[in-house]
């Protein structure tokens, strides 16, 4: 029997992209799925397609309604909704605030609501769709890079704090994935992300494998492990290499 068969699963930001692929894959594995998205029509379309339940609205406030829809218990919670906020230190304060709210605080608020029941029964699974930008850093996107580091830190903190009490945590850190978010990055995405981009279904496949192996760090692009190691062991060289990419981007018409 599969690891998630019959499980009650919530996926935020599942009206499209990676979230929709996760929802479809969980449903195909026999899970009961709650599909959340800010866009109610998209959430409903995916829920109808997979025989799940749509719970539209902000990802920060999904747990209570999702729990009801699943008969009282959430087994797997995927904090997947995210905003691809680009910009520099000069990005508008509102851009920074939204990035913190969706990319980090929605995870914190969900965990706050989920943990009491999970700790009481001694099991629960929290999946965070972070990004390789949470391990490395995305050229041209300070709010995104900083908040994805925050999301990774929070997932790590949850894992090291509650693993002996039955909590499993997974941090998915892909590089480019062919979704609307990648398209929206325009010229920069074409230069940095598109050449090695994978499909959302590949991310779902990597997550299911990671769940079977109870692995925290899920890297749908395996090469990200080498970059992460390079950053840790030789930060000067890593920064110089990243700056070369920055300069290449600046020089791209
Ligand atoms: N596409 C990539 O290259 C890539 C790479 C690494 C990580 N990610 C991460 O994957 C996750 C999913 O992104 P995607 O590429 O599928 O993007 P996407 O834009 O295709 O989908 C994101 C979905 O989230 C929804 N959403 C946005 N804010 C929300 C909120 N506050 N509450 C509920 N739903 C909300 C949007 O309506 C949209 O349907 C994000 O966290 C993103 O940062 C994406």
Short mmCIF file of C-alpha atoms and ligand atoms in Angstrom, two decimals:
data_model
loop_
_atom_site.label_atom_id
_atom_site.label_comp_id
_atom_site.label_asym_id
_atom_site.label_seq_id
_atom_site.Cartn_x
_atom_site.Cartn_y
_atom_site.Cartn_z
CA UNK A 1 0.00 0.00 0.00
CA UNK A 2 1.31 3.46 -0.93
CA UNK A 3 2.49 5.83 1.78
CA UNK A 4 -0.39 8.27 1.17
CA UNK A 5 -3.25 5.95 0.23
CA UNK A 6 -6.38 7.08 2.07
CA UNK A 7 -4.53 10.03 3.63
CA UNK A 8 -6.20 13.42 4.05
CA UNK A 9 -4.02 15.85 2.08
CA UNK A 10 -4.17 19.64 1.73
CA UNK A 11 -2.33 21.45 -1.06
CA UNK A 12 -2.26 25.24 -1.07
CA UNK A 13 -1.86 27.18 -4.32
CA UNK A 14 -3.11 24.07 -6.15
CA UNK A 15 -5.16 25.81 -8.82
CA UNK A 16 -2.21 25.52 -11.21
CA UNK A 17 1.49 24.79 -11.59
CA UNK A 18 3.30 22.64 -9.04
CA UNK A 19 0.38 22.62 -6.59
CA UNK A 20 -2.03 21.22 -9.18
CA UNK A 21 0.52 18.53 -10.08
CA UNK A 22 0.91 17.60 -6.40
CA UNK A 23 -2.88 17.45 -5.95
CA UNK A 24 -3.29 15.25 -9.04
CA UNK A 25 -0.52 12.92 -7.95
CA UNK A 26 -1.81 12.56 -4.39
CA UNK A 27 -5.30 11.80 -5.77
CA UNK A 28 -3.82 9.22 -8.16
CA UNK A 29 -2.11 7.58 -5.16
CA UNK A 30 -5.51 7.22 -3.45
CA UNK A 31 -5.38 10.21 -1.11
CA UNK A 32 -8.37 12.44 -0.30
CA UNK A 33 -7.30 15.90 -1.42
CA UNK A 34 -8.29 19.44 -0.46
CA UNK A 35 -7.40 21.89 -3.22
CA UNK A 36 -6.75 25.45 -2.08
CA UNK A 37 -6.07 28.50 -4.22
CA UNK A 38 -6.70 32.22 -4.05
CA UNK A 39 -8.35 31.77 -7.45
CA UNK A 40 -11.62 30.00 -6.59
CA UNK A 41 -12.39 28.95 -10.17
CA UNK A 42 -9.00 27.31 -10.59
CA UNK A 43 -9.28 25.52 -7.23
CA UNK A 44 -12.70 24.19 -8.19
CA UNK A 45 -11.55 23.03 -11.62
CA UNK A 46 -8.70 20.98 -10.18
CA UNK A 47 -10.84 19.64 -7.32
CA UNK A 48 -13.58 18.55 -9.76
CA UNK A 49 -11.02 16.89 -12.01
CA UNK A 50 -9.52 14.77 -9.23
CA UNK A 51 -12.63 14.17 -7.09
CA UNK A 52 -11.28 16.39 -4.32
CA UNK A 53 -12.70 19.30 -2.35
CA UNK A 54 -12.04 22.93 -3.19
CA UNK A 55 -11.28 25.26 -0.28
CA UNK A 56 -10.55 28.58 -1.95
CA UNK A 57 -9.00 31.56 -0.18
CA UNK A 58 -5.72 32.73 1.27
CA UNK A 59 -3.26 29.95 2.11
CA UNK A 60 -2.84 31.45 5.58
CA UNK A 61 -6.33 30.43 6.64
CA UNK A 62 -7.09 27.02 5.20
CA UNK A 63 -6.56 24.53 8.00
CA UNK A 64 -9.92 24.70 9.84
CA UNK A 65 -12.06 24.32 6.73
CA UNK A 66 -9.77 21.72 5.21
CA UNK A 67 -9.84 19.68 8.39
CA UNK A 68 -13.65 19.67 8.33
CA UNK A 69 -13.65 18.67 4.67
CA UNK A 70 -11.37 15.73 5.52
CA UNK A 71 -13.51 14.46 8.38
CA UNK A 72 -11.47 15.97 11.20
CA UNK A 73 -7.89 14.99 10.35
CA UNK A 74 -5.22 16.43 8.07
CA UNK A 75 -2.48 13.85 7.47
CA UNK A 76 -0.35 15.74 4.95
CA UNK A 77 -0.20 19.51 4.59
CA UNK A 78 1.55 20.97 1.54
CA UNK A 79 2.47 24.63 2.03
CA UNK A 80 2.93 25.21 -1.67
CA UNK A 81 1.35 28.60 -2.48
CA UNK A 82 4.03 31.14 -3.19
CA UNK A 83 4.66 34.47 -4.85
CA UNK A 84 7.60 34.95 -7.19
CA UNK A 85 8.39 38.46 -6.00
CA UNK A 86 11.31 39.85 -7.97
CA UNK A 87 13.16 43.08 -7.40
CA UNK A 88 16.11 44.53 -5.56
CA UNK A 89 16.53 46.31 -2.22
CA UNK A 90 14.41 49.02 -3.88
CA UNK A 91 11.38 46.78 -4.29
CA UNK A 92 8.24 48.33 -2.85
CA UNK A 93 7.55 47.59 0.83
CA UNK A 94 4.28 45.99 -0.29
CA UNK A 95 6.19 43.51 -2.44
CA UNK A 96 8.37 42.55 0.54
CA UNK A 97 5.35 42.28 2.83
CA UNK A 98 3.45 40.00 0.45
CA UNK A 99 6.50 37.78 -0.03
CA UNK A 100 6.90 37.39 3.76
CA UNK A 101 3.20 36.76 4.20
CA UNK A 102 2.73 34.08 1.54
CA UNK A 103 6.20 32.51 1.34
CA UNK A 104 6.86 32.34 5.10
CA UNK A 105 4.06 33.37 7.44
CA UNK A 106 1.41 31.20 5.74
CA UNK A 107 3.63 28.22 6.65
CA UNK A 108 4.03 29.39 10.24
CA UNK A 109 0.28 29.97 10.65
CA UNK A 110 -0.59 26.57 9.20
CA UNK A 111 1.94 24.79 11.42
CA UNK A 112 0.56 26.62 14.44
CA UNK A 113 -2.90 25.24 13.70
CA UNK A 114 -1.78 21.74 12.72
CA UNK A 115 0.79 20.92 15.39
CA UNK A 116 -1.46 20.41 18.45
CA UNK A 117 -3.41 17.56 16.81
CA UNK A 118 -0.29 16.09 15.18
CA UNK A 119 1.66 16.06 18.44
CA UNK A 120 -1.25 14.55 20.29
CA UNK A 121 -1.55 11.62 17.90
CA UNK A 122 2.20 11.39 17.28
CA UNK A 123 2.14 11.79 13.50
CA UNK A 124 1.77 14.36 10.73
CA UNK A 125 3.51 15.42 7.56
CA UNK A 126 4.38 19.01 6.60
CA UNK A 127 5.57 19.60 3.04
CA UNK A 128 7.08 22.97 2.16
CA UNK A 129 7.49 23.95 -1.48
CA UNK A 130 10.57 26.09 -0.96
CA UNK A 131 12.83 26.55 -4.02
CA UNK A 132 16.50 26.22 -4.82
CA UNK A 133 16.39 29.99 -4.13
CA UNK A 134 16.00 29.02 -0.46
CA UNK A 135 19.32 27.14 -0.54
CA UNK A 136 21.19 29.22 -3.10
CA UNK A 137 19.72 32.63 -4.13
CA UNK A 138 17.90 33.81 -7.22
CA UNK A 139 19.54 36.47 -9.35
CA UNK A 140 17.36 39.61 -9.62
CA UNK A 141 14.91 38.58 -6.89
CA UNK A 142 15.81 39.78 -3.41
CA UNK A 143 12.34 39.41 -1.79
CA UNK A 144 11.96 35.93 -3.26
CA UNK A 145 15.44 34.75 -2.25
CA UNK A 146 15.22 36.12 1.28
CA UNK A 147 11.75 34.76 2.02
CA UNK A 148 12.52 31.36 0.50
CA UNK A 149 15.54 31.16 2.82
CA UNK A 150 13.00 31.90 5.56
CA UNK A 151 10.70 29.12 4.38
CA UNK A 152 13.63 26.68 4.33
CA UNK A 153 14.74 27.75 7.81
CA UNK A 154 11.23 27.27 9.16
CA UNK A 155 10.91 23.79 7.62
CA UNK A 156 14.32 22.88 9.06
CA UNK A 157 13.32 24.23 12.46
CA UNK A 158 10.08 22.23 12.44
CA UNK A 159 11.92 19.06 11.51
CA UNK A 160 14.63 19.30 14.15
CA UNK A 161 12.16 20.34 16.84
CA UNK A 162 9.42 17.75 16.38
CA UNK A 163 10.90 14.75 14.58
CA UNK A 164 11.10 12.68 17.78
CA UNK A 165 7.41 13.39 18.29
CA UNK A 166 6.30 11.92 14.96
CA UNK A 167 6.42 14.95 12.65
CA UNK A 168 7.84 14.38 9.17
CA UNK A 169 8.90 17.45 7.23
CA UNK A 170 9.88 17.72 3.56
CA UNK A 171 11.44 20.77 1.91
CA UNK A 172 11.14 20.67 -1.88
CA UNK A 173 13.82 22.83 -3.51
CA UNK A 174 13.56 22.79 -7.30
CA UNK A 175 15.31 25.11 -9.71
CA UNK A 176 13.18 26.06 -12.75
CA UNK A 177 9.78 24.40 -13.17
CA UNK A 178 7.61 25.07 -16.24
CA UNK A 179 4.70 26.98 -14.69
CA UNK A 180 3.11 30.43 -14.94
CA UNK A 181 5.56 31.64 -12.30
CA UNK A 182 8.54 30.77 -14.48
CA UNK A 183 6.93 32.43 -17.51
CA UNK A 184 6.39 35.57 -15.44
CA UNK A 185 10.13 35.88 -14.77
CA UNK A 186 10.58 36.78 -18.46
CA UNK A 187 14.08 37.32 -19.80
CA UNK A 188 15.74 36.42 -16.51
CA UNK A 189 13.88 33.12 -16.27
CA UNK A 190 14.81 32.32 -19.85
CA UNK A 191 18.48 32.87 -19.05
CA UNK A 192 18.75 31.29 -15.60
CA UNK A 193 15.86 28.84 -15.14
CA UNK A 194 14.49 27.69 -18.50
CA UNK A 195 17.55 25.75 -19.75
CA UNK A 196 17.23 23.15 -16.98
CA UNK A 197 13.53 23.54 -16.24
CA UNK A 198 11.49 20.45 -15.43
CA UNK A 199 7.74 19.80 -15.46
CA UNK A 200 5.50 20.13 -12.39
CA UNK A 201 4.83 16.37 -12.59
CA UNK A 202 8.56 15.77 -12.05
CA UNK A 203 8.34 17.71 -8.78
CA UNK A 204 5.38 15.56 -7.69
CA UNK A 205 7.35 12.42 -8.55
CA UNK A 206 10.32 13.64 -6.49
CA UNK A 207 8.06 14.41 -3.53
CA UNK A 208 6.39 10.98 -3.56
CA UNK A 209 9.83 9.35 -3.63
CA UNK A 210 10.96 11.61 -0.78
CA UNK A 211 7.88 10.68 1.25
CA UNK A 212 8.55 6.97 0.73
CA UNK A 213 12.12 7.49 1.94
CA UNK A 214 11.13 9.95 4.70
CA UNK A 215 13.75 12.36 3.36
CA UNK A 216 13.75 16.02 4.47
CA UNK A 217 15.54 17.66 1.56
CA UNK A 218 13.98 16.95 -1.81
CA UNK A 219 15.97 18.10 -4.83
CA UNK A 220 14.14 17.51 -8.11
CA UNK A 221 17.30 18.94 -9.76
CA UNK A 222 20.02 16.75 -8.20
CA UNK A 223 22.78 19.18 -9.32
CA UNK A 224 21.46 21.71 -6.76
CA UNK A 225 23.20 19.61 -4.09
CA UNK A 226 26.58 20.41 -5.65
CA UNK A 227 25.82 24.15 -5.80
CA UNK A 228 24.65 24.08 -2.18
CA UNK A 229 27.85 22.34 -1.15
CA UNK A 230 29.96 24.79 -3.17
CA UNK A 231 28.27 27.73 -1.46
CA UNK A 232 28.96 26.25 1.99
CA UNK A 233 32.55 25.26 1.41
CA UNK A 234 33.81 28.18 -0.70
CA UNK A 235 31.47 31.17 -0.38
CA UNK A 236 33.90 33.62 -2.05
CA UNK A 237 34.16 31.52 -5.18
CA UNK A 238 30.45 30.80 -5.20
CA UNK A 239 29.59 34.52 -4.95
CA UNK A 240 32.04 35.36 -7.74
CA UNK A 241 30.41 32.73 -9.97
CA UNK A 242 26.93 34.00 -9.18
CA UNK A 243 28.06 37.55 -9.90
CA UNK A 244 29.22 36.37 -13.31
CA UNK A 245 25.66 35.22 -14.00
CA UNK A 246 24.39 38.60 -12.76
CA UNK A 247 26.73 40.38 -15.19
CA UNK A 248 25.65 38.10 -18.03
CA UNK A 249 22.05 39.00 -17.29
CA UNK A 250 22.89 42.72 -17.23
CA UNK A 251 24.56 42.34 -20.60
CA UNK A 252 21.63 40.44 -22.12
CA UNK A 253 19.57 42.69 -24.39
N1 LIG B 1 8.08 27.59 -11.10
C1 LIG B 1 9.29 27.53 -10.60
O1 LIG B 1 10.29 27.65 -11.34
C2 LIG B 1 9.49 27.28 -9.12
C3 LIG B 1 10.76 26.86 -8.69
C4 LIG B 1 10.97 26.62 -7.34
C5 LIG B 1 9.95 26.79 -6.43
N2 LIG B 1 8.72 27.20 -6.87
C6 LIG B 1 7.66 27.38 -5.85
O2 LIG B 1 6.60 26.49 -6.14
C7 LIG B 1 5.40 26.99 -5.57
C8 LIG B 1 4.32 26.94 -6.62
O3 LIG B 1 4.68 27.81 -7.68
P1 LIG B 1 4.30 27.55 -9.22
O4 LIG B 1 5.54 27.64 -10.01
O5 LIG B 1 3.42 26.36 -9.34
O6 LIG B 1 3.50 28.92 -9.48
P2 LIG B 1 2.11 29.22 -10.13
O7 LIG B 1 2.07 30.69 -10.22
O8 LIG B 1 1.88 28.39 -11.35
O9 LIG B 1 1.08 28.71 -9.02
C9 LIG B 1 0.97 29.31 -7.78
C10 LIG B 1 -0.47 29.26 -7.34
O10 LIG B 1 -0.55 29.80 -6.02
C11 LIG B 1 -1.70 30.61 -5.95
N3 LIG B 1 -1.53 31.57 -4.85
C12 LIG B 1 -0.74 32.67 -4.81
N4 LIG B 1 -0.85 33.29 -3.62
C13 LIG B 1 -1.72 32.54 -2.90
C14 LIG B 1 -2.24 32.65 -1.59
N5 LIG B 1 -1.90 33.68 -0.79
N6 LIG B 1 -3.09 31.71 -1.14
C15 LIG B 1 -3.49 30.70 -1.96
N7 LIG B 1 -3.03 30.54 -3.21
C16 LIG B 1 -2.16 31.46 -3.67
C17 LIG B 1 -1.84 31.26 -7.32
O11 LIG B 1 -3.17 31.68 -7.56
C18 LIG B 1 -1.40 30.11 -8.23
O12 LIG B 1 -2.50 29.33 -8.69
C19 LIG B 1 5.72 28.41 -5.08
O13 LIG B 1 5.92 28.39 -3.67
C20 LIG B 1 7.02 28.73 -5.82
O14 LIG B 1 7.78 29.69 -5.13
C21 LIG B 1 8.46 27.44 -8.19
#
